[in-house]
Tab-separated table of C-alpha atoms and ligand atoms in Angstrom:
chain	number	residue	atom	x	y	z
A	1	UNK	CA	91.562	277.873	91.781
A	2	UNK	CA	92.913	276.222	88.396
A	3	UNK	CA	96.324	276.454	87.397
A	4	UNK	CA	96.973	278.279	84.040
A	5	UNK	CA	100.610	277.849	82.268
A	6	UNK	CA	101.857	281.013	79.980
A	7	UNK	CA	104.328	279.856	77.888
A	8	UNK	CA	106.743	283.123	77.026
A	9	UNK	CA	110.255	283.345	75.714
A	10	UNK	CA	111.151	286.459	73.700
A	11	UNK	CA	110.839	290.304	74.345
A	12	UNK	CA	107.527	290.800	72.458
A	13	UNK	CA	105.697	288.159	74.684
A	14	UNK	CA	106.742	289.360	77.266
A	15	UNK	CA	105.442	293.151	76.273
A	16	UNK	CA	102.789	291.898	75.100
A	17	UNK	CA	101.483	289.712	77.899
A	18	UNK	CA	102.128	292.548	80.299
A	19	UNK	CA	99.071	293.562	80.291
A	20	UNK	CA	96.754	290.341	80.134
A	21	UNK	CA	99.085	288.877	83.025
A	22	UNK	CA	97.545	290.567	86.243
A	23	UNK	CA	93.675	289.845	85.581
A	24	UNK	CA	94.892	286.177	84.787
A	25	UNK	CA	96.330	286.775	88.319
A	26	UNK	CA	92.892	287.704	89.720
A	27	UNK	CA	91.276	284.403	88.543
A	28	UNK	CA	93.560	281.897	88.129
A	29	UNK	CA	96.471	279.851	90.281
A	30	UNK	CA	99.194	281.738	87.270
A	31	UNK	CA	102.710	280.409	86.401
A	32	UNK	CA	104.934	281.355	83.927
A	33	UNK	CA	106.954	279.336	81.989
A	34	UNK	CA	109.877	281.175	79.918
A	35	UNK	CA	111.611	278.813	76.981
A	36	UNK	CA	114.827	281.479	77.272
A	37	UNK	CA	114.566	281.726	73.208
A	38	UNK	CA	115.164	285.449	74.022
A	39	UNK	CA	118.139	284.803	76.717
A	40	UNK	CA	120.223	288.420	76.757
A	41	UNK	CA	119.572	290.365	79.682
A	42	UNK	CA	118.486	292.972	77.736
A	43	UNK	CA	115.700	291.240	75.708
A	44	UNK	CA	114.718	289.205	78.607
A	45	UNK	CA	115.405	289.979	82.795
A	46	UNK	CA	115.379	294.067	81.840
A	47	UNK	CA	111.976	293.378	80.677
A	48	UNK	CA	110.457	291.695	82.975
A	49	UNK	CA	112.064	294.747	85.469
A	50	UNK	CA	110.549	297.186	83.344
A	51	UNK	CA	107.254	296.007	83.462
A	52	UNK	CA	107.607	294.842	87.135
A	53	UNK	CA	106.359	291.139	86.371
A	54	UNK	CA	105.495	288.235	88.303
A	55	UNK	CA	109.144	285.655	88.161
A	56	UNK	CA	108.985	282.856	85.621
A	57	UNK	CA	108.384	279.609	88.000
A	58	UNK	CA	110.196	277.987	84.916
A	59	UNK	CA	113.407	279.236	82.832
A	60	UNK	CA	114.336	276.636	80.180
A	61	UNK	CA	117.514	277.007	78.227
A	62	UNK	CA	116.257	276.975	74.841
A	63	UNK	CA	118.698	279.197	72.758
A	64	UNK	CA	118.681	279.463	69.041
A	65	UNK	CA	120.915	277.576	67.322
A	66	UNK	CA	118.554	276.677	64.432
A	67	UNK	CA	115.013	277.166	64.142
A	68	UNK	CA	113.768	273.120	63.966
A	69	UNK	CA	116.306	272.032	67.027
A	70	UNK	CA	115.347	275.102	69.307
A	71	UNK	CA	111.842	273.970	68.648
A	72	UNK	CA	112.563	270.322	69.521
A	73	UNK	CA	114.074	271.146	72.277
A	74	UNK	CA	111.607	273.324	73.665
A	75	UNK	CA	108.811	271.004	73.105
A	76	UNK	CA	110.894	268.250	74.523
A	77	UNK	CA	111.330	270.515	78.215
A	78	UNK	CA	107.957	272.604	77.965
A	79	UNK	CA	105.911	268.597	77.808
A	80	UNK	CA	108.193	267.608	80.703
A	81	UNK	CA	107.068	270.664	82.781
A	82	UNK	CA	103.329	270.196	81.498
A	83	UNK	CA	103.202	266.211	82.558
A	84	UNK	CA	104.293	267.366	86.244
A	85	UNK	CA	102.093	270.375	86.677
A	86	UNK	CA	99.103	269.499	84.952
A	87	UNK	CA	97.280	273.080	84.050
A	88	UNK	CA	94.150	273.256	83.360
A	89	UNK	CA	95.182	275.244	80.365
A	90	UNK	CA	98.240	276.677	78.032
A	91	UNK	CA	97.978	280.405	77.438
A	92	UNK	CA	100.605	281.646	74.472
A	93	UNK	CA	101.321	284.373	72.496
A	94	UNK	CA	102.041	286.006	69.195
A	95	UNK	CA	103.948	284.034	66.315
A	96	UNK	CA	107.370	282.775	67.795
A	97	UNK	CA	109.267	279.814	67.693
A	98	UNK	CA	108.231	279.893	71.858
A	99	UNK	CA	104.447	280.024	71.010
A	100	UNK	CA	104.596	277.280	68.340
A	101	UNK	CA	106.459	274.712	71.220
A	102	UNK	CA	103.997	275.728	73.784
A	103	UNK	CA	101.052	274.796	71.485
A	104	UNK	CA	102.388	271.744	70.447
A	105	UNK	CA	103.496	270.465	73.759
A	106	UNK	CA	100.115	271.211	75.634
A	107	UNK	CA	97.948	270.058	72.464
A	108	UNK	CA	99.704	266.652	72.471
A	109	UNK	CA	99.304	266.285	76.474
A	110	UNK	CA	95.406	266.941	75.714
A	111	UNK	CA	96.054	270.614	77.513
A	112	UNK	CA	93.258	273.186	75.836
A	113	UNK	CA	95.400	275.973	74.358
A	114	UNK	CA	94.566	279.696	74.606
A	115	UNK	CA	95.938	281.780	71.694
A	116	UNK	CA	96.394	285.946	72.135
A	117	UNK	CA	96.893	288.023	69.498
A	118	UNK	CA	95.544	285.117	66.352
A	119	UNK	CA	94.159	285.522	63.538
A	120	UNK	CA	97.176	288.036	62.201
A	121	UNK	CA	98.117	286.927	58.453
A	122	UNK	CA	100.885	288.603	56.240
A	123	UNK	CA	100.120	285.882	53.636
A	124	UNK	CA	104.002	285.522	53.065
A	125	UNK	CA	104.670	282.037	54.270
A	126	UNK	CA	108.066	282.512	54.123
A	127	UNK	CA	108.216	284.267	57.174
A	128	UNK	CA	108.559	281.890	60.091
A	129	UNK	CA	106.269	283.926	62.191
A	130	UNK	CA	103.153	283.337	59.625
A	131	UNK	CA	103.175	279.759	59.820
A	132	UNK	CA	103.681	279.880	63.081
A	133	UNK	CA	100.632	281.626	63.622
A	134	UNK	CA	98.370	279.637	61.111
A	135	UNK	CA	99.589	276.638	63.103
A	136	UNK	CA	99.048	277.860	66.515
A	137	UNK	CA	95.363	279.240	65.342
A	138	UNK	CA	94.560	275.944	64.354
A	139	UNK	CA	95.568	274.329	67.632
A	140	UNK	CA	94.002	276.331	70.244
A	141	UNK	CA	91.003	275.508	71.833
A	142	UNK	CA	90.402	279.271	72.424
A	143	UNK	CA	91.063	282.374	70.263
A	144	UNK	CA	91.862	285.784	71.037
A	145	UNK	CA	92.053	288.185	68.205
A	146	UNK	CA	92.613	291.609	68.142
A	147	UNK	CA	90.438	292.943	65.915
A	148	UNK	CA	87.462	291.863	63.264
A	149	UNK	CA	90.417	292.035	60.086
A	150	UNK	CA	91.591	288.908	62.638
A	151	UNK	CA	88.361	287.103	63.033
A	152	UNK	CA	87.438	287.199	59.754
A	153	UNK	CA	91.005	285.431	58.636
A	154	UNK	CA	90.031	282.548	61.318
A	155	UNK	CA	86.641	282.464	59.908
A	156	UNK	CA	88.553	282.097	56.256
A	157	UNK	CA	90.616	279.302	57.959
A	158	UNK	CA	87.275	277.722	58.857
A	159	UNK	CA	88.016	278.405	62.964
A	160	UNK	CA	84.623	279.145	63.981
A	161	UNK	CA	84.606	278.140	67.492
A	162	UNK	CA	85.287	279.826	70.833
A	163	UNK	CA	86.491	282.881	69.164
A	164	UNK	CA	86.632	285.910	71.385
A	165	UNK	CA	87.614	289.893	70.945
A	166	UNK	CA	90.474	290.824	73.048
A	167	UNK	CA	91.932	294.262	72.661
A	168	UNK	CA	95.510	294.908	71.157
A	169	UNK	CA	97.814	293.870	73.897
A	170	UNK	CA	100.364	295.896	72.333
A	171	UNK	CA	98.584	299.187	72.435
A	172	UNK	CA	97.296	298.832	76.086
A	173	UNK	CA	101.320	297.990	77.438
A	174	UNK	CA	101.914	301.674	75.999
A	175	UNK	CA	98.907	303.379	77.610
A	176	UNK	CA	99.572	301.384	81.060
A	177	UNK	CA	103.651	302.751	80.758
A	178	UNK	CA	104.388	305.750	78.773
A	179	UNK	CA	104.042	307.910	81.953
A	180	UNK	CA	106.189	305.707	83.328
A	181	UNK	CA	108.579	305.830	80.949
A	182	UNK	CA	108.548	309.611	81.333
A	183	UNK	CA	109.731	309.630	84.950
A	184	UNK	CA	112.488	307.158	84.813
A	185	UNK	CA	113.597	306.958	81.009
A	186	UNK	CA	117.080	309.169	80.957
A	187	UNK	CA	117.585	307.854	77.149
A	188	UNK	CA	117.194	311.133	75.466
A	189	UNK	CA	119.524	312.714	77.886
A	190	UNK	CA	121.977	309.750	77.440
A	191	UNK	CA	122.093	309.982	73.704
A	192	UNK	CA	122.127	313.673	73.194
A	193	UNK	CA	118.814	313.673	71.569
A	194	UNK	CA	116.939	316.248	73.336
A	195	UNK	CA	114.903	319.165	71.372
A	196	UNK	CA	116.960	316.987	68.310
A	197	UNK	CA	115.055	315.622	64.904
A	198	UNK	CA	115.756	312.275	64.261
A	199	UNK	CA	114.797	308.989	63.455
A	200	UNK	CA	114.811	305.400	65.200
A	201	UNK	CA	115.306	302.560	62.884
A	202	UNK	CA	114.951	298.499	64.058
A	203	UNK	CA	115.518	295.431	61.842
A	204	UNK	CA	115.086	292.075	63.347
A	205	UNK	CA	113.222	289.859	61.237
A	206	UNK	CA	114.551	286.720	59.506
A	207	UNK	CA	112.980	287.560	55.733
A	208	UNK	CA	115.159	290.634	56.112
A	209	UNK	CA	118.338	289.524	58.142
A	210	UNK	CA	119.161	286.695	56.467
A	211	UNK	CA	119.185	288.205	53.481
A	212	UNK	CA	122.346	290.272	51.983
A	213	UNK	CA	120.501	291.989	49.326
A	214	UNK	CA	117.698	292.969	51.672
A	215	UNK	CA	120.402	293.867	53.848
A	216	UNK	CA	121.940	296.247	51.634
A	217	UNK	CA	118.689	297.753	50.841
A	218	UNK	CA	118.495	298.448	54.165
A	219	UNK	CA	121.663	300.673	54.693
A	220	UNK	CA	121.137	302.079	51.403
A	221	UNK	CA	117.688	303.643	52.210
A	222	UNK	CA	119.641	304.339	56.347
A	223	UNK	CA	122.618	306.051	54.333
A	224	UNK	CA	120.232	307.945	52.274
A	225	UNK	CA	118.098	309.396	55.473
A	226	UNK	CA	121.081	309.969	57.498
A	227	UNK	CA	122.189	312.390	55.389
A	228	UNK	CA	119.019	314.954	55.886
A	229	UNK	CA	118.447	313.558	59.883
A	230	UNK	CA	120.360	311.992	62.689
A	231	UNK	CA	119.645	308.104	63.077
A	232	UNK	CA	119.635	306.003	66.165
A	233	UNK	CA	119.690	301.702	65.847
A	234	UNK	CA	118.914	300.087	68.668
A	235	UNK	CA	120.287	296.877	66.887
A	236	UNK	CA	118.556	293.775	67.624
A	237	UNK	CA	121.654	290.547	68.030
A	238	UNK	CA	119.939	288.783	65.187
A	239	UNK	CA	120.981	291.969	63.125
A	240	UNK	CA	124.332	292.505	64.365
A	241	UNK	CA	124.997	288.754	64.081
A	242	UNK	CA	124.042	288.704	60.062
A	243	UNK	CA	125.641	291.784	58.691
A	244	UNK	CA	129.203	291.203	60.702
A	245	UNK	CA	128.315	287.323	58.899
A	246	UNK	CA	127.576	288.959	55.634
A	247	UNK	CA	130.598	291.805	56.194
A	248	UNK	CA	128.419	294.688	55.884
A	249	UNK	CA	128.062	297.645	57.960
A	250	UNK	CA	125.813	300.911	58.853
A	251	UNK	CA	127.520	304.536	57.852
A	252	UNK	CA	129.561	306.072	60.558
A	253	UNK	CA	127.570	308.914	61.342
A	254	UNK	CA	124.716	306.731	61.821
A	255	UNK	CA	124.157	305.824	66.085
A	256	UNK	CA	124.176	301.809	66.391
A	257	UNK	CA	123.405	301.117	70.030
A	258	UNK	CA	122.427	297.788	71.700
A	259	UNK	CA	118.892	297.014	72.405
A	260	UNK	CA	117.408	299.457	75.130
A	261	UNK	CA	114.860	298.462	77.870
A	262	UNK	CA	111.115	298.981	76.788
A	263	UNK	CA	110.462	301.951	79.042
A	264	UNK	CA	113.589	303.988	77.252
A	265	UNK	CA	112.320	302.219	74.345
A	266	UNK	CA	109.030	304.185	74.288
A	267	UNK	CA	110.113	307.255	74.756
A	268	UNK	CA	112.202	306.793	71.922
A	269	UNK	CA	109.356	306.176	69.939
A	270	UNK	CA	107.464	309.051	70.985
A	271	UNK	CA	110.168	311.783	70.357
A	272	UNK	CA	111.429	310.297	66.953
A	273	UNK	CA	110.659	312.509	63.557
A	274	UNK	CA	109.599	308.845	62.153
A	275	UNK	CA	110.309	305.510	62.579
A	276	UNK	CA	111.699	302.993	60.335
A	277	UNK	CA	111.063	298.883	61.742
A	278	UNK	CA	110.358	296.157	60.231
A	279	UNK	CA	108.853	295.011	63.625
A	280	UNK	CA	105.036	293.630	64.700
A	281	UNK	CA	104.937	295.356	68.076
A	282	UNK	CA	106.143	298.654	66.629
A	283	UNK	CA	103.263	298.803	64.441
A	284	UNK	CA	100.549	299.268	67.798
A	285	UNK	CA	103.335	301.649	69.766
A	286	UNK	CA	103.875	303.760	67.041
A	287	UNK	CA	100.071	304.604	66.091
A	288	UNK	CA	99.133	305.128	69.802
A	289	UNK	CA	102.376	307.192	70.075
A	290	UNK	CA	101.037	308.804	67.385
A	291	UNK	CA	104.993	308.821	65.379
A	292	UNK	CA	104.438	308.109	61.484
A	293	UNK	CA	105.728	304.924	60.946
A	294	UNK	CA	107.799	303.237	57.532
A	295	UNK	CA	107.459	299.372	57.750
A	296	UNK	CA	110.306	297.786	56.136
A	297	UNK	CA	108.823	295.004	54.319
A	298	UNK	CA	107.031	293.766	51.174
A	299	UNK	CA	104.115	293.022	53.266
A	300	UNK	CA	102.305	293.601	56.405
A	301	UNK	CA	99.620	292.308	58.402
A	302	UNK	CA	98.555	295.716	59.302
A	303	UNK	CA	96.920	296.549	56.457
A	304	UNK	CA	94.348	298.959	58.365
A	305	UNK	CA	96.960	301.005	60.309
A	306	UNK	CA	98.464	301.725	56.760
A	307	UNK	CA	94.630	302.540	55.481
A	308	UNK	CA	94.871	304.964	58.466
A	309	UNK	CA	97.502	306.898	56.756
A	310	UNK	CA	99.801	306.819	59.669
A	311	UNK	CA	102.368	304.047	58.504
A	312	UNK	CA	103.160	302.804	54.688
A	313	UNK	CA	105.080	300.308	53.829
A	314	UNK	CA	108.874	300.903	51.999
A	315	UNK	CA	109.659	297.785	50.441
A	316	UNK	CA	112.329	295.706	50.244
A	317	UNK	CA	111.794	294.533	46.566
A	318	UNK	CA	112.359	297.876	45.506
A	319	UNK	CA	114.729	299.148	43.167
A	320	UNK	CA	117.148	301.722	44.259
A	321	UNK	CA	114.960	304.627	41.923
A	322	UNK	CA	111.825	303.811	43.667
A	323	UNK	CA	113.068	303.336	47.290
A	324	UNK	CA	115.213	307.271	46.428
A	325	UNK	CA	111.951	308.826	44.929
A	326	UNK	CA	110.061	307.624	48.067
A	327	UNK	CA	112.678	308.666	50.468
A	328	UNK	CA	112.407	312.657	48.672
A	329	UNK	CA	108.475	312.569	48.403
A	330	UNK	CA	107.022	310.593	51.547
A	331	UNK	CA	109.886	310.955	54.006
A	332	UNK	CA	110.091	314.698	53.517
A	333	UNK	CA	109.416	317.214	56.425
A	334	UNK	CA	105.822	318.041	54.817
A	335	UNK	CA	104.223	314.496	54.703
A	336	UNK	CA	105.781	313.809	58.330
A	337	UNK	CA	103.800	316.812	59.259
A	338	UNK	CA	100.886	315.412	57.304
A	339	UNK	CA	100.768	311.926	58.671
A	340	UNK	CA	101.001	313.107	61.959
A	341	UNK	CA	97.788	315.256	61.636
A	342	UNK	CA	95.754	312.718	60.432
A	343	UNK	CA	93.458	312.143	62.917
A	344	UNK	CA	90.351	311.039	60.757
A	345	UNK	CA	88.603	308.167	61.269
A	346	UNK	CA	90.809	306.976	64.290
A	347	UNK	CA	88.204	303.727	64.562
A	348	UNK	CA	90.650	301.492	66.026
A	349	UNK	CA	92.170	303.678	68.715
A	350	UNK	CA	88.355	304.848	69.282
A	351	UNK	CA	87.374	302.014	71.729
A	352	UNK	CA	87.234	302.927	75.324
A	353	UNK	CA	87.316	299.528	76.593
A	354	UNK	CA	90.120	298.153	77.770
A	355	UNK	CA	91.946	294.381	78.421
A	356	UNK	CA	89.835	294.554	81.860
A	357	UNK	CA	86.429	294.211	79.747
A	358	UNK	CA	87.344	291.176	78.300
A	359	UNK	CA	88.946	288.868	80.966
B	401	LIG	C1	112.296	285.996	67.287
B	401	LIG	C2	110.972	285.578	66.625
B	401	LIG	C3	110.328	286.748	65.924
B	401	LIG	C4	110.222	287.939	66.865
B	401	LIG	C5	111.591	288.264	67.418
B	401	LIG	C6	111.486	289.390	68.384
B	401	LIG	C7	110.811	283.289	65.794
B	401	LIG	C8	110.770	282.421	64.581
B	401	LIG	N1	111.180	284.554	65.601
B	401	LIG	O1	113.205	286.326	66.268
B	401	LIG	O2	109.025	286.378	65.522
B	401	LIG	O3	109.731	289.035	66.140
B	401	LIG	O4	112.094	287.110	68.104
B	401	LIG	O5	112.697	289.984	68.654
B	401	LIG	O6	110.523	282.835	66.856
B	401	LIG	N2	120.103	286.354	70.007
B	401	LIG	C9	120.880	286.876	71.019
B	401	LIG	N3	120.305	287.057	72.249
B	401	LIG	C10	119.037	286.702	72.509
B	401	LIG	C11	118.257	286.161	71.480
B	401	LIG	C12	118.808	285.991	70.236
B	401	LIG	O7	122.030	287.202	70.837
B	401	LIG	O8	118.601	286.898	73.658
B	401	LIG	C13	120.692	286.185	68.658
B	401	LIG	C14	121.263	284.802	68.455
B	401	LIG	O9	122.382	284.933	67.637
B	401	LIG	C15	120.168	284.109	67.690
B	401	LIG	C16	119.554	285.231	66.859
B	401	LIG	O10	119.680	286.383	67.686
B	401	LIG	O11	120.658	283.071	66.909
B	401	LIG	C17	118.128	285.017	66.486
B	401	LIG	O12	117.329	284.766	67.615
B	401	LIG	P1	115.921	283.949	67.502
B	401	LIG	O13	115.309	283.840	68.817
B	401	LIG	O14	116.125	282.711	66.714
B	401	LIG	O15	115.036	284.792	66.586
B	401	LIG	P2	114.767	286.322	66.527
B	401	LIG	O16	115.390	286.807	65.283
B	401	LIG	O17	115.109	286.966	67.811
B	402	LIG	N1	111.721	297.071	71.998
B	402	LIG	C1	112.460	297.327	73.148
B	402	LIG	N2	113.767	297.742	73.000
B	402	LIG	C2	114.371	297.886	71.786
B	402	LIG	C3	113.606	297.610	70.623
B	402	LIG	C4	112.300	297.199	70.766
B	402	LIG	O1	111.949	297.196	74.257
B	402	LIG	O2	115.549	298.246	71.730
B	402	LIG	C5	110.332	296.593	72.147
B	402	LIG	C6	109.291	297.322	71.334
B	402	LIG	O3	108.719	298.366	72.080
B	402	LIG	C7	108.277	296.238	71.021
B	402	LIG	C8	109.082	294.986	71.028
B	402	LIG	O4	110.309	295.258	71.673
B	402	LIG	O5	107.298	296.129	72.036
B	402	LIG	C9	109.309	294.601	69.595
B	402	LIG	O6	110.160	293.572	69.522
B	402	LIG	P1	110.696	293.052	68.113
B	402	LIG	O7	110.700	294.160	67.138
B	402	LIG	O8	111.976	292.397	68.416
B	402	LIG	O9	109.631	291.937	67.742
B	402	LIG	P2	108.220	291.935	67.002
B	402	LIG	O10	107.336	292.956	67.616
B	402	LIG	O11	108.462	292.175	65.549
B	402	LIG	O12	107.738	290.541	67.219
């Protein structure tokens, strides 16, 4: 049997992975390899409970201090690992500082590279995660994307060979766990949110965080919605980091709570009014979950779930009239009600294949 390396280290890959990990299981000798770039319990062990996962035969130490010394030293330990172990291949994936190391480490030890989830472009290359991604495209010997909006952008990028459809990772984590979720998850119960309207909000990602204007943007257009429903932030440690950094805070009546396990996680998302997230994986949970969505950024790489009609974009650049007209007109009761109904052309959800096809 040949040995195959995943190399994982934050709460997304590990979500996302869930699903692919098992058939991997079926035909392969399987070890993972965690970089500990995610290292809170919360973001990492709790996961890996949720979803009842194999052990990492590897945990490196690689916290963040900044983004070019994390990925040193990750590439320094994941090649150390590689040279004694020898896989016959390096399975990453995603856009993280984790997945870059693990390409670059296996690619310079000769190690073909298997990428899940490529082919995604924002085209903002000021987000870490988009060069991360063009990079790690370029490196792997084999690529799995999503969809044919994915192909076609490694086509663009003149990728042509061993290109393979694999379907969204994200969505098939939900399907496999929302029931589940339903039997354990006492979250609703624990926050008082039973039979209650309100929204879920997350904010994690650098373009936004590390930004103070952005930042205030933010709790502007929070303020603004907490005043009509009740808001719950499971705040993400980059977030909570930057605005105590940048002395900024939420509204009091709004609920800022640490980061929740996935399986309390999704049932959050099911049961909110909307969502508000400027995250990847929210994108998938939220349209199979079938909660509108508002993706806090200037740009997505999810163009078709917003063609959908089931998640639009509120943008950061805004100016406080626009972001306060779009708050009254597309965040009112009525075009909730309407994005929820859409059911349409629902192309993308449409496929009843599953990872299990494709493996
Ligand atoms: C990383 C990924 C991003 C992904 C996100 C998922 C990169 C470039 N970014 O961003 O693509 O969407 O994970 O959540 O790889 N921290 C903790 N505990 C942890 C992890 C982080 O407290 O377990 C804090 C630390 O202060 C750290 C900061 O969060 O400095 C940022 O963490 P980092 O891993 O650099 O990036 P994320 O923002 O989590
Ligand atoms: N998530 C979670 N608990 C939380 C918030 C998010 O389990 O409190 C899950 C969520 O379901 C999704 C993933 O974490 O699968 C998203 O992670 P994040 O937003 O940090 O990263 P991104 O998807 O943008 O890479």
């Amino acid at each position: 049997m040949k040995k195959i390396f995943v190399v994982i280290g934050t709460r997304p890959e590990i979500i996302k992975m869930s699903p692919v990990l098992p058939f991997m299981e079926e035909k392969f000798k399987l070890e993972i390899l965690y970089t500990g770039q995610h290292y809170s319990k919360i973001l990492s062990e709790k996961i890996f409970e949720d979803l009842q996962l194999k052990i990492p035969k590897y945990y490196l130490n690689s916290k963040s201090t900044n983004s070019s010394t994390q990925l040193g030293d990750m590439i320094k330990k994941i090649s150390k690992i590689l040279v004694e172990e020898l896989p016959s291949a390096v399975v990453v994936h995603g856009d993280t500082n984790t997945t870059l190391a693990g390409a670059l480490a296996a690619n310079k030890l000769n190690i073909p590279v298997v990428h899940i989830e490529s082919g995604a472009r924002s085209g903002n290359k000021n987000e870490p995660e988009e060069l991360n991604r063009i990079l790690v495209d370029q490196i792997a010997f084999i690529n799995f994307p999503f969809d044919a909006n994915s192909k076609h952008s490694l086509l663009k990028e003149n990728i042509r060979k061993n290109i393979f459809l694999l379907p969204n990772t994200a969505r098939e984590a939900v399907k496999r766990n929302i029931k589940i979720a339903k039997q354990k998850s006492q979250i609703l119960k624990r926050y008082q949110l039973e039979g209650t309207k309100y929204v879920l909000s997350t904010l994690h990602r650098a373009t936004n965080t590390n930004n103070p204007t952005v930042l205030k943007k933010y709790i502007l257009l929070i303020e603004k919605v907490s005043q009509q429903y009740k808001v719950l932030i499971p705040m993400h440690p980059r977030t909570k980091k930057l605005l105590k950094m940048h002395d900024l805070s939420l509204p009091k009546n709004v609920k800022v709570i640490p980061p929740v396990g996935y399986l309390d996680f999704l049932i959050l998302m099911q049961k909110a009014f909307y969502i508000i997230s400027d995250s990847g994986g929210v994108v998938d949970e939220s349209l199979v979950l079938n909660t509108p969505l508002f993706i806090f950024r200037n740009e997505t790489e999810r163009d078709d779930v917003i063609s959908l009609g089931k998640a639009a974009l509120v943008k950061p650049s805004w100016g406080k009239n626009a972001l306060f007209k779009f708050i009254k007109t597309k965040m009112s009761d009525e075009e909730i009600k309407r994005m929820k109904d859409i059911r349409g052309s629902f192309k993308i959800l449409a496929s009843k294949k599953n990872v299990t096809n494709y493996i």
